[in-house]
Amino acid sequence: MPPKTNTLGLTREDYKGSKSTLCPGCGHDSISNQIISMAYDLGLNQHNLIKLSGIGCSSKTPAYFMGRAHAFNAVHGRMPSVATGATLANRNLLAIGVSGDGDTGSIGMGQFKHLVRRNVPMVYIIENNGVYGLTKGQFSATADSGQELKYYGRNELPPIDLALEAIIGGCTFVARSFSGDAKQVQTLLKAAMSHHGTAVVDIISPCVTFNNHETSSKSYDYGKQNEVALHEIDFMPSGYVPEREEITVGEYAEGEMISVTMHDGSVIRLKKVGPDHDPRNRAQAFQLLERAQMEQLFVTGLLYYEEPRPTLAESLYLTQTPLAQLGEEHLRPSRQVLDDIMKDYM
Amino acid sequence: MGLMDIQASTQTKATANGQRIVNNFAITAATRNGTGSQTSNNVLVLSLFKMGIPVNGKNLFPSNIKGLPTWYTIRANKHGYTARPAQAEIAVALNTDTAAEDIQKLPPGGVVIIPQEWNWTKSREDIVYYEIPVDPLVKEAGINPDLRERVANMVYVGAVAQLFDISLDIIWQALLQNFNGKEKPAKINFDMAKRAYEWTAQNIVKRDPYHFEPMPDNNKGKIIITGNESAALGSLFGGVTVVAWYPITPATSLADGILEYQHIRKAADGNTVAITQAEDEISAIGAIVGAGWAGARAMTSTSGPGISLMAEFTGLAYFAEIPCVIWDVTRIGPSTGMPTRTSQGDILFIHFLSHGDTRQIVLLPSSVAECFEFGWRAFDISEQFQTPVFVASDLDLGMNNWMSEPFAYPDQPINRGKMLDKAKLEQFIADHGEWYRYRDYDGDGVGYRTVPGTDHPRAAYFTRGTSHSDKAIYSERSEDWVQNLSRIQRKINSARNLLPQPIVDQDPAKKIGILSFGSNDPAILEGRDMLAAAGIQTNYMRVRALPLADSVAEFVRTHERVYVLENNFDGQLAQIVRMEMSESTEHMASVPLGDGLPMTAQWVFEQVSKREGK
Ligand SMILES: Cc1ncc(C[n+]2csc(CCOP(=O)(O)OP(=O)(O)O)c2C)c(N)n1
Ligand code: SF4
Ligand SMILES: [Mg+2]
């Protein structure tokens, strides 16, 4: 039997990357697998997609998926600026960024917040394990207060909630999930790919080597027991055709279901099974996250969604042609233009 | 000829009664920062320029928005010397805090223009005092109180025009140019200048020898412009498409210039230049590295503190071979230093910027024309060698107004280097049976690159700052590391003789060589004339890029004595020359300045003649 193919005639195999070198069982590898499935299902064209990352175990993972896409493994915490430049150079590119909680929440916090403020069009995935994996297990800024680590003792400082930071920063799509919840991760990633602007997906991703014991809220056991899914999520892709029209938020009747229509016409439907959360309500999103932090729960699903603002390229009124592809006729004004300017200085 | 005679021939001293001194003196206007004196100074410079007199204006301003003292020196010189004068003959003293000092600095026979209402004690008998009722004239003019302070500085424009023979018509033309042809603000300022002009004519008897005289057609066809505006224009003609920057003196007006002129690059459906103000310089450099990687012509402009923040990313760009252009409009450091004073003190740092074995390409413009030229050329060089290109300008060149021939239109088409689009990649694979990003197919150390968005299944490669093989695959094998770094070293070395080459003025009969770079050029040209008049004949080589061209060592080798004159504290160019030369450089003396001020011809003369034992 021939292998199954997607709309581009590619197999799931075609969306894989090189072999992972992470610790067996690392949550980050599950996320790479979900990215592969998502891309295969949506029929993404890898030639037009870029993968970006900072530095960390998490930031290594772009090598492990979508081997036919250009990739940029940048410096620690500064991937957002690289993504900003790359998507300005070519506004047609789809961008996926992978970062860690150290990469985003500490060294890269400034760039992260300014990325969402500028609404750089990309899916920004945080593989959040509460530790610095690659430097062997120091606390990260998302570690729980009171958590114990073998070498570093007890963490006395409060955690930073990166989803909350994203919402405060002006992000218009903020979701949270758990690397062990394959279906939810995939569904949220699909919706994020359809978003017009920065979509932040914070995925709790246990570090089996340095942070997988019961006292950590970023362990497998804790995740399984304390995850409160906000919604049952359904995503109906429209076929991957990015569009630039205003997106409409579906009817929201008091009741069971919220449908959000994404830019490409695809629809994400959220069935409320958990607390009564409306992801279009910013104040409610803050409250929800505050409460979850107090109760040491983590809520998953689409936490916040808002009518997208113009992307950076749009707010700079850039030509539709990717800047990288402009020819000499657009890059160099004529001799006459120079002569006229020179006259103004005479 | 003695020193005094030489000075007389180049920098006129105020001399005995009756003798006219024409188009060969300098005026310093001492004001307070933020009071609008910029318009007045600019109008005086433009007026002299329009009269055909060679002129240069230099602003010595504080790091402050309002209140601290600022001096603007305008030098008119019929011989065309435009370096900073060691001394100004005329002081416009409008700042009580500095007036005593400003007057003290005047040479015998100098002139001070001072507000009458101060009733200043005339403590010097060897200078001329002209007292102008500044406040009363402003009050009489009945100007809207909001504008009063700004317009008040036009009083000295009117007085200077009357005293030293600039016509009101010229002042009007200069005002129009200053306000981009807008008559309304030009008129308000003009009325004030005219009022002062007329008062001076009626009430002051001229008692000094200084005169401006038109030099018809002398400046015809010339332009007057700042280095930063020139760099901005050069970048736009070089096809810049992404600019990311963070405000810093003295680099801000470069990015502003691109913003101001981006309309010359407008496409039918929008902008072809993305200009974004980053949250810091790390983000600015990250954005242009990302943009350069994705195929844009990307640049940033900054100064020392920003350069420090860019160190990590420029190493990544060097190692991952990503083109981008970084303008360092240098101010004096270390640290915040004197943020509004000039320097050439970053060249060592930027040449080796980032940890590990990096060697960055640096261009060294000396004039506004070269700011324009290197503005466009930097992109070609950067894409040709697939590496960051730094351009080291400085505050003096970047922010002050300089005369120049109009800029030459680029004489070469845009060169995007070895870039493979879909069709070329197809062909490349057909010809070679493969394509690997970092493989040296041509023996010049430069690989072929693709950019994201190339619709070909084999176009993608993995860009990383970690060690990689020539296939762009992660590798911790020492052989791969050494091979890769050797290739990059070969590539950068090959650039030596392909970058803008030194400009040399050399006569084999002369035994003394002067080596320098950048905006010292006018001081050195004038200083050499002074030296020649004193019997010291010199050759001159002006370096225009790092790594050094082979001809630099040759120049050092072929002279009996070499003086490396530069405007930094440590003699950085001299250090680079020493590092590059295997033979003895004992006959080469490092002569650094580094006091925050532009070099003067006087300093050049003194430093060289002293060492020559004259
Ligand atoms: C400028 C800089 N400082 C420090 C490091 C060392 N470093 C590498 S990865 C890392 C932390 C990564 O943590 P995180 O982003 O949480 O990724 P994880 O490994 O946990 O997935 C650090 C501090 C570096 N690469 N660069
Ligand atoms: S150290 Fe932790 S984060 Fe890193 S690969 Fe191993 S399990 Fe994953
Ligand atoms: Mg981590």
PDB file of N, CA, C and O in Angstrom, chain A residues 47 50 63 68-73 78 81-82 85 111 114 118 316-317 319-320 323-324 328 330-333 335 342 344-346, chain B residues 177 222-224 229 236-237 239 241 261 265 269 271 279 283 286-287 294 407 409 412 414 450 453 455 457 459-463:
ATOM      1  N   HIS A  47       9.150  25.024   1.779  1.00  0.00           N
ATOM      2  CA  HIS A  47      10.054  25.945   1.065  1.00  0.00           C
ATOM      3  C   HIS A  47       9.779  27.387   1.449  1.00  0.00           C
ATOM      4  O   HIS A  47      10.580  28.269   1.212  1.00  0.00           O
ATOM      5  N   ILE A  50      10.125  29.212   7.637  1.00  0.00           N
ATOM      6  CA  ILE A  50      11.394  29.286   8.351  1.00  0.00           C
ATOM      7  C   ILE A  50      11.206  28.817   9.787  1.00  0.00           C
ATOM      8  O   ILE A  50      10.161  29.046  10.398  1.00  0.00           O
ATOM      9  N   ALA A  63      16.123  21.396  14.312  1.00  0.00           N
ATOM     10  CA  ALA A  63      16.855  20.456  13.458  1.00  0.00           C
ATOM     11  C   ALA A  63      16.102  19.134  13.319  1.00  0.00           C
ATOM     12  O   ALA A  63      16.379  18.354  12.415  1.00  0.00           O
ATOM     13  N   ARG A  68      13.162  20.284   5.230  1.00  0.00           N
ATOM     14  CA  ARG A  68      13.229  21.007   3.951  1.00  0.00           C
ATOM     15  C   ARG A  68      12.978  22.501   4.111  1.00  0.00           C
ATOM     16  O   ARG A  68      12.841  23.214   3.122  1.00  0.00           O
ATOM     17  N   ALA A  69      12.880  22.919   5.356  1.00  0.00           N
ATOM     18  CA  ALA A  69      12.672  24.353   5.590  1.00  0.00           C
ATOM     19  C   ALA A  69      13.981  24.997   6.028  1.00  0.00           C
ATOM     20  O   ALA A  69      14.806  24.363   6.686  1.00  0.00           O
ATOM     21  N   HIS A  70      14.184  26.238   5.622  1.00  0.00           N
ATOM     22  CA  HIS A  70      15.349  26.990   6.092  1.00  0.00           C
ATOM     23  C   HIS A  70      15.259  27.162   7.609  1.00  0.00           C
ATOM     24  O   HIS A  70      14.160  27.368   8.144  1.00  0.00           O
ATOM     25  N   ALA A  71      16.408  27.110   8.270  1.00  0.00           N
ATOM     26  CA  ALA A  71      16.392  27.223   9.727  1.00  0.00           C
ATOM     27  C   ALA A  71      17.478  28.176  10.208  1.00  0.00           C
ATOM     28  O   ALA A  71      18.505  28.331   9.545  1.00  0.00           O
ATOM     29  N   PHE A  72      17.220  28.782  11.334  1.00  0.00           N
ATOM     30  CA  PHE A  72      18.210  29.691  11.915  1.00  0.00           C
ATOM     31  C   PHE A  72      18.247  29.468  13.420  1.00  0.00           C
ATOM     32  O   PHE A  72      17.303  29.803  14.125  1.00  0.00           O
ATOM     33  N   ASN A  73      19.334  28.906  13.866  1.00  0.00           N
ATOM     34  CA  ASN A  73      19.568  28.717  15.291  1.00  0.00           C
ATOM     35  C   ASN A  73      20.405  29.921  15.734  1.00  0.00           C
ATOM     36  O   ASN A  73      21.570  30.028  15.406  1.00  0.00           O
ATOM     37  N   ARG A  78      17.646  35.678  21.753  1.00  0.00           N
ATOM     38  CA  ARG A  78      17.495  36.770  20.778  1.00  0.00           C
ATOM     39  C   ARG A  78      16.832  36.317  19.484  1.00  0.00           C
ATOM     40  O   ARG A  78      16.924  37.010  18.478  1.00  0.00           O
ATOM     41  N   SER A  81      14.372  38.865  17.600  1.00  0.00           N
ATOM     42  CA  SER A  81      14.854  39.915  16.700  1.00  0.00           C
ATOM     43  C   SER A  81      15.187  39.343  15.327  1.00  0.00           C
ATOM     44  O   SER A  81      14.932  39.974  14.298  1.00  0.00           O
ATOM     45  N   VAL A  82      15.740  38.142  15.306  1.00  0.00           N
ATOM     46  CA  VAL A  82      16.058  37.512  14.020  1.00  0.00           C
ATOM     47  C   VAL A  82      14.767  37.267  13.238  1.00  0.00           C
ATOM     48  O   VAL A  82      14.684  37.521  12.032  1.00  0.00           O
ATOM     49  N   GLY A  85      13.500  40.534  11.722  1.00  0.00           N
ATOM     50  CA  GLY A  85      14.198  40.910  10.491  1.00  0.00           C
ATOM     51  C   GLY A  85      13.840  40.011   9.325  1.00  0.00           C
ATOM     52  O   GLY A  85      13.582  40.480   8.213  1.00  0.00           O
ATOM     53  N   GLN A 111      13.220  40.892  24.350  1.00  0.00           N
ATOM     54  CA  GLN A 111      12.930  40.663  22.932  1.00  0.00           C
ATOM     55  C   GLN A 111      11.565  40.001  22.747  1.00  0.00           C
ATOM     56  O   GLN A 111      10.837  40.296  21.807  1.00  0.00           O
ATOM     57  N   HIS A 114       8.819  42.596  23.103  1.00  0.00           N
ATOM     58  CA  HIS A 114       8.773  43.519  21.964  1.00  0.00           C
ATOM     59  C   HIS A 114       8.342  42.818  20.679  1.00  0.00           C
ATOM     60  O   HIS A 114       7.778  43.443  19.793  1.00  0.00           O
ATOM     61  N   ARG A 118       5.177  44.174  18.589  1.00  0.00           N
ATOM     62  CA  ARG A 118       5.250  44.522  17.160  1.00  0.00           C
ATOM     63  C   ARG A 118       4.324  43.647  16.322  1.00  0.00           C
ATOM     64  O   ARG A 118       4.141  43.910  15.149  1.00  0.00           O
ATOM     65  N   LEU A 316       4.221  49.008   8.748  1.00  0.00           N
ATOM     66  CA  LEU A 316       5.257  49.782   8.049  1.00  0.00           C
ATOM     67  C   LEU A 316       4.868  50.056   6.587  1.00  0.00           C
ATOM     68  O   LEU A 316       5.662  50.596   5.828  1.00  0.00           O
ATOM     69  N   TYR A 317       3.673  49.666   6.209  1.00  0.00           N
ATOM     70  CA  TYR A 317       3.158  49.902   4.848  1.00  0.00           C
ATOM     71  C   TYR A 317       4.127  49.398   3.785  1.00  0.00           C
ATOM     72  O   TYR A 317       4.457  50.100   2.824  1.00  0.00           O
ATOM     73  N   THR A 319       5.594  47.237   0.662  1.00  0.00           N
ATOM     74  CA  THR A 319       5.110  46.693  -0.600  1.00  0.00           C
ATOM     75  C   THR A 319       4.788  45.200  -0.418  1.00  0.00           C
ATOM     76  O   THR A 319       5.359  44.538   0.448  1.00  0.00           O
ATOM     77  N   GLN A 320       3.869  44.690  -1.240  1.00  0.00           N
ATOM     78  CA  GLN A 320       3.502  43.272  -1.121  1.00  0.00           C
ATOM     79  C   GLN A 320       4.636  42.360  -1.579  1.00  0.00           C
ATOM     80  O   GLN A 320       4.739  41.224  -1.138  1.00  0.00           O
ATOM     81  N   LEU A 323      10.669  42.090   0.252  1.00  0.00           N
ATOM     82  CA  LEU A 323      11.784  43.022   0.055  1.00  0.00           C
ATOM     83  C   LEU A 323      13.011  42.297  -0.495  1.00  0.00           C
ATOM     84  O   LEU A 323      13.766  42.835  -1.298  1.00  0.00           O
ATOM     85  N   ALA A 324      13.189  41.046  -0.044  1.00  0.00           N
ATOM     86  CA  ALA A 324      14.352  40.268  -0.468  1.00  0.00           C
ATOM     87  C   ALA A 324      14.338  39.989  -1.968  1.00  0.00           C
ATOM     88  O   ALA A 324      15.368  39.674  -2.552  1.00  0.00           O
ATOM     89  N   GLU A 328      16.790  45.437  -9.095  1.00  0.00           N
ATOM     90  CA  GLU A 328      17.554  46.691  -9.120  1.00  0.00           C
ATOM     91  C   GLU A 328      16.665  47.899  -9.394  1.00  0.00           C
ATOM     92  O   GLU A 328      16.890  48.974  -8.846  1.00  0.00           O
ATOM     93  N   HIS A 330      13.879  48.540  -8.320  1.00  0.00           N
ATOM     94  CA  HIS A 330      13.259  49.012  -7.078  1.00  0.00           C
ATOM     95  C   HIS A 330      14.285  49.382  -6.014  1.00  0.00           C
ATOM     96  O   HIS A 330      13.975  50.074  -5.058  1.00  0.00           O
ATOM     97  N   LEU A 331      15.489  48.883  -6.194  1.00  0.00           N
ATOM     98  CA  LEU A 331      16.498  49.070  -5.152  1.00  0.00           C
ATOM     99  C   LEU A 331      17.325  50.333  -5.373  1.00  0.00           C
ATOM    100  O   LEU A 331      17.883  50.879  -4.426  1.00  0.00           O
ATOM    101  N   ARG A 332      17.439  50.774  -6.620  1.00  0.00           N
ATOM    102  CA  ARG A 332      18.312  51.922  -6.873  1.00  0.00           C
ATOM    103  C   ARG A 332      17.575  52.990  -7.694  1.00  0.00           C
ATOM    104  O   ARG A 332      17.267  52.759  -8.859  1.00  0.00           O
ATOM    105  N   PRO A 333      17.314  54.130  -7.071  1.00  0.00           N
ATOM    106  CA  PRO A 333      16.658  55.210  -7.816  1.00  0.00           C
ATOM    107  C   PRO A 333      17.558  55.685  -8.972  1.00  0.00           C
ATOM    108  O   PRO A 333      18.755  55.400  -8.995  1.00  0.00           O
ATOM    109  N   ARG A 335      19.576  58.106 -11.781  1.00  0.00           N
ATOM    110  CA  ARG A 335      20.566  59.185 -11.752  1.00  0.00           C
ATOM    111  C   ARG A 335      19.877  60.536 -11.566  1.00  0.00           C
ATOM    112  O   ARG A 335      20.353  61.410 -10.853  1.00  0.00           O
ATOM    113  N   MET A 342      20.882  66.410  -5.123  1.00  0.00           N
ATOM    114  CA  MET A 342      22.117  67.196  -5.036  1.00  0.00           C
ATOM    115  C   MET A 342      21.818  68.686  -5.181  1.00  0.00           C
ATOM    116  O   MET A 342      22.393  69.519  -4.491  1.00  0.00           O
ATOM    117  N   ASP A 344      19.282  70.254  -4.174  1.00  0.00           N
ATOM    118  CA  ASP A 344      18.768  70.791  -2.904  1.00  0.00           C
ATOM    119  C   ASP A 344      19.878  71.142  -1.928  1.00  0.00           C
ATOM    120  O   ASP A 344      19.655  71.886  -0.973  1.00  0.00           O
ATOM    121  N   TYR A 345      21.040  70.573  -2.118  1.00  0.00           N
ATOM    122  CA  TYR A 345      22.154  70.847  -1.188  1.00  0.00           C
ATOM    123  C   TYR A 345      23.131  71.878  -1.755  1.00  0.00           C
ATOM    124  O   TYR A 345      24.185  72.100  -1.176  1.00  0.00           O
ATOM    125  N   MET A 346      22.794  72.449  -2.931  1.00  0.00           N
ATOM    126  CA  MET A 346      23.741  73.393  -3.543  1.00  0.00           C
ATOM    127  C   MET A 346      23.530  74.802  -3.008  1.00  0.00           C
ATOM    128  O   MET A 346      22.458  75.156  -2.607  1.00  0.00           O
TER     129      MET A 346
ATOM    130  N   GLN B 177      16.615  78.057   2.187  1.00  0.00           N
ATOM    131  CA  GLN B 177      17.168  76.703   2.059  1.00  0.00           C
ATOM    132  C   GLN B 177      17.086  75.973   3.402  1.00  0.00           C
ATOM    133  O   GLN B 177      16.711  74.806   3.468  1.00  0.00           O
ATOM    134  N   LYS B 222      28.891  72.873  -6.243  1.00  0.00           N
ATOM    135  CA  LYS B 222      29.237  72.106  -5.027  1.00  0.00           C
ATOM    136  C   LYS B 222      28.006  71.961  -4.129  1.00  0.00           C
ATOM    137  O   LYS B 222      27.047  72.723  -4.227  1.00  0.00           O
ATOM    138  N   ILE B 223      28.090  70.992  -3.253  1.00  0.00           N
ATOM    139  CA  ILE B 223      27.013  70.811  -2.277  1.00  0.00           C
ATOM    140  C   ILE B 223      27.583  70.986  -0.874  1.00  0.00           C
ATOM    141  O   ILE B 223      28.799  70.941  -0.681  1.00  0.00           O
ATOM    142  N   ILE B 224      26.687  71.181   0.085  1.00  0.00           N
ATOM    143  CA  ILE B 224      27.109  71.202   1.482  1.00  0.00           C
ATOM    144  C   ILE B 224      26.127  70.318   2.257  1.00  0.00           C
ATOM    145  O   ILE B 224      24.908  70.456   2.139  1.00  0.00           O
ATOM    146  N   GLU B 229      23.685  62.379   6.577  1.00  0.00           N
ATOM    147  CA  GLU B 229      22.723  62.467   5.462  1.00  0.00           C
ATOM    148  C   GLU B 229      23.302  61.773   4.225  1.00  0.00           C
ATOM    149  O   GLU B 229      22.588  61.099   3.476  1.00  0.00           O
ATOM    150  N   LEU B 236      20.357  54.289   0.573  1.00  0.00           N
ATOM    151  CA  LEU B 236      19.146  54.180  -0.253  1.00  0.00           C
ATOM    152  C   LEU B 236      19.497  53.874  -1.714  1.00  0.00           C
ATOM    153  O   LEU B 236      18.820  53.089  -2.373  1.00  0.00           O
ATOM    154  N   PHE B 237      20.582  54.455  -2.204  1.00  0.00           N
ATOM    155  CA  PHE B 237      21.008  54.137  -3.575  1.00  0.00           C
ATOM    156  C   PHE B 237      21.692  52.772  -3.628  1.00  0.00           C
ATOM    157  O   PHE B 237      21.893  52.220  -4.703  1.00  0.00           O
ATOM    158  N   GLY B 239      20.328  50.239  -2.204  1.00  0.00           N
ATOM    159  CA  GLY B 239      19.275  49.229  -2.166  1.00  0.00           C
ATOM    160  C   GLY B 239      18.975  48.690  -0.786  1.00  0.00           C
ATOM    161  O   GLY B 239      18.494  47.563  -0.644  1.00  0.00           O
ATOM    162  N   THR B 241      17.029  47.570   2.271  1.00  0.00           N
ATOM    163  CA  THR B 241      15.607  47.244   2.392  1.00  0.00           C
ATOM    164  C   THR B 241      15.146  47.079   3.840  1.00  0.00           C
ATOM    165  O   THR B 241      13.969  47.198   4.115  1.00  0.00           O
ATOM    166  N   TYR B 261      14.256  60.295   3.469  1.00  0.00           N
ATOM    167  CA  TYR B 261      14.363  60.117   2.019  1.00  0.00           C
ATOM    168  C   TYR B 261      13.763  58.809   1.516  1.00  0.00           C
ATOM    169  O   TYR B 261      13.891  58.494   0.343  1.00  0.00           O
ATOM    170  N   ARG B 265      12.289  55.794  -2.774  1.00  0.00           N
ATOM    171  CA  ARG B 265      12.300  54.356  -3.065  1.00  0.00           C
ATOM    172  C   ARG B 265      10.902  53.757  -2.996  1.00  0.00           C
ATOM    173  O   ARG B 265      10.746  52.534  -2.939  1.00  0.00           O
ATOM    174  N   ASP B 269       2.833  50.095  -4.536  1.00  0.00           N
ATOM    175  CA  ASP B 269       1.952  49.579  -3.482  1.00  0.00           C
ATOM    176  C   ASP B 269       2.550  49.669  -2.081  1.00  0.00           C
ATOM    177  O   ASP B 269       2.107  48.982  -1.176  1.00  0.00           O
ATOM    178  N   ASN B 271       6.086  50.813   0.755  1.00  0.00           N
ATOM    179  CA  ASN B 271       7.509  51.090   0.979  1.00  0.00           C
ATOM    180  C   ASN B 271       8.387  49.909   0.591  1.00  0.00           C
ATOM    181  O   ASN B 271       8.018  48.763   0.803  1.00  0.00           O
ATOM    182  N   GLU B 279      14.186  47.826  20.303  1.00  0.00           N
ATOM    183  CA  GLU B 279      14.163  48.125  21.740  1.00  0.00           C
ATOM    184  C   GLU B 279      15.565  48.294  22.310  1.00  0.00           C
ATOM    185  O   GLU B 279      15.734  48.807  23.401  1.00  0.00           O
ATOM    186  N   SER B 283      18.720  43.920  19.705  1.00  0.00           N
ATOM    187  CA  SER B 283      17.593  43.627  18.841  1.00  0.00           C
ATOM    188  C   SER B 283      17.816  44.207  17.439  1.00  0.00           C
ATOM    189  O   SER B 283      17.466  43.587  16.428  1.00  0.00           O
ATOM    190  N   GLY B 286      20.185  41.930  15.727  1.00  0.00           N
ATOM    191  CA  GLY B 286      19.512  40.649  15.480  1.00  0.00           C
ATOM    192  C   GLY B 286      18.575  40.748  14.288  1.00  0.00           C
ATOM    193  O   GLY B 286      18.524  39.850  13.443  1.00  0.00           O
ATOM    194  N   ALA B 287      17.868  41.849  14.227  1.00  0.00           N
ATOM    195  CA  ALA B 287      16.914  42.027  13.128  1.00  0.00           C
ATOM    196  C   ALA B 287      17.632  42.126  11.792  1.00  0.00           C
ATOM    197  O   ALA B 287      17.186  41.546  10.797  1.00  0.00           O
ATOM    198  N   ALA B 294      17.661  36.357   5.317  1.00  0.00           N
ATOM    199  CA  ALA B 294      16.482  36.098   4.484  1.00  0.00           C
ATOM    200  C   ALA B 294      16.538  36.863   3.160  1.00  0.00           C
ATOM    201  O   ALA B 294      15.566  36.888   2.424  1.00  0.00           O
ATOM    202  N   PHE B 407      27.612  64.105  -5.388  1.00  0.00           N
ATOM    203  CA  PHE B 407      27.991  62.692  -5.327  1.00  0.00           C
ATOM    204  C   PHE B 407      27.888  62.024  -6.694  1.00  0.00           C
ATOM    205  O   PHE B 407      26.964  62.285  -7.462  1.00  0.00           O
ATOM    206  N   TYR B 409      27.046  59.098  -9.120  1.00  0.00           N
ATOM    207  CA  TYR B 409      26.088  57.986  -9.184  1.00  0.00           C
ATOM    208  C   TYR B 409      26.883  56.674  -9.169  1.00  0.00           C
ATOM    209  O   TYR B 409      27.962  56.589  -9.764  1.00  0.00           O
ATOM    210  N   GLN B 412      28.658  50.942 -10.546  1.00  0.00           N
ATOM    211  CA  GLN B 412      28.515  49.506 -10.766  1.00  0.00           C
ATOM    212  C   GLN B 412      27.098  49.085 -10.431  1.00  0.00           C
ATOM    213  O   GLN B 412      26.512  49.632  -9.498  1.00  0.00           O
ATOM    214  N   ILE B 414      24.145  46.777  -8.865  1.00  0.00           N
ATOM    215  CA  ILE B 414      24.061  46.110  -7.568  1.00  0.00           C
ATOM    216  C   ILE B 414      24.610  44.688  -7.685  1.00  0.00           C
ATOM    217  O   ILE B 414      24.284  43.968  -8.626  1.00  0.00           O
ATOM    218  N   THR B 450      21.527  30.295  -0.566  1.00  0.00           N
ATOM    219  CA  THR B 450      20.131  30.427  -0.965  1.00  0.00           C
ATOM    220  C   THR B 450      19.449  31.232   0.127  1.00  0.00           C
ATOM    221  O   THR B 450      20.009  31.406   1.205  1.00  0.00           O
ATOM    222  N   GLY B 453      12.353  30.841   1.182  1.00  0.00           N
ATOM    223  CA  GLY B 453      11.356  31.214   0.186  1.00  0.00           C
ATOM    224  C   GLY B 453      11.733  30.739  -1.207  1.00  0.00           C
ATOM    225  O   GLY B 453      10.977  30.915  -2.153  1.00  0.00           O
ATOM    226  N   ASP B 455      11.765  28.201  -3.855  1.00  0.00           N
ATOM    227  CA  ASP B 455      10.845  27.076  -4.004  1.00  0.00           C
ATOM    228  C   ASP B 455      11.544  25.875  -4.648  1.00  0.00           C
ATOM    229  O   ASP B 455      11.336  25.575  -5.823  1.00  0.00           O
ATOM    230  N   PRO B 457      13.175  21.870  -3.398  1.00  0.00           N
ATOM    231  CA  PRO B 457      13.295  20.958  -2.248  1.00  0.00           C
ATOM    232  C   PRO B 457      14.700  20.893  -1.658  1.00  0.00           C
ATOM    233  O   PRO B 457      14.873  20.463  -0.518  1.00  0.00           O
ATOM    234  N   ALA B 459      16.788  23.615  -1.466  1.00  0.00           N
ATOM    235  CA  ALA B 459      17.287  24.977  -1.203  1.00  0.00           C
ATOM    236  C   ALA B 459      17.627  25.218   0.264  1.00  0.00           C
ATOM    237  O   ALA B 459      18.468  26.043   0.579  1.00  0.00           O
ATOM    238  N   ALA B 460      16.956  24.487   1.145  1.00  0.00           N
ATOM    239  CA  ALA B 460      17.092  24.815   2.563  1.00  0.00           C
ATOM    240  C   ALA B 460      18.427  24.347   3.139  1.00  0.00           C
ATOM    241  O   ALA B 460      18.993  23.347   2.695  1.00  0.00           O
ATOM    242  N   TYR B 461      18.926  25.092   4.084  1.00  0.00           N
ATOM    243  CA  TYR B 461      20.075  24.651   4.866  1.00  0.00           C
ATOM    244  C   TYR B 461      19.891  25.177   6.282  1.00  0.00           C
ATOM    245  O   TYR B 461      19.024  26.022   6.534  1.00  0.00           O
ATOM    246  N   PHE B 462      20.695  24.671   7.182  1.00  0.00           N
ATOM    247  CA  PHE B 462      20.531  25.032   8.583  1.00  0.00           C
ATOM    248  C   PHE B 462      21.607  26.050   8.970  1.00  0.00           C
ATOM    249  O   PHE B 462      22.794  25.780   8.898  1.00  0.00           O
ATOM    250  N   THR B 463      21.162  27.237   9.367  1.00  0.00           N
ATOM    251  CA  THR B 463      22.088  28.300   9.742  1.00  0.00           C
ATOM    252  C   THR B 463      22.301  28.251  11.240  1.00  0.00           C
ATOM    253  O   THR B 463      21.328  28.242  12.001  1.00  0.00           O
TER     254      THR B 463
END
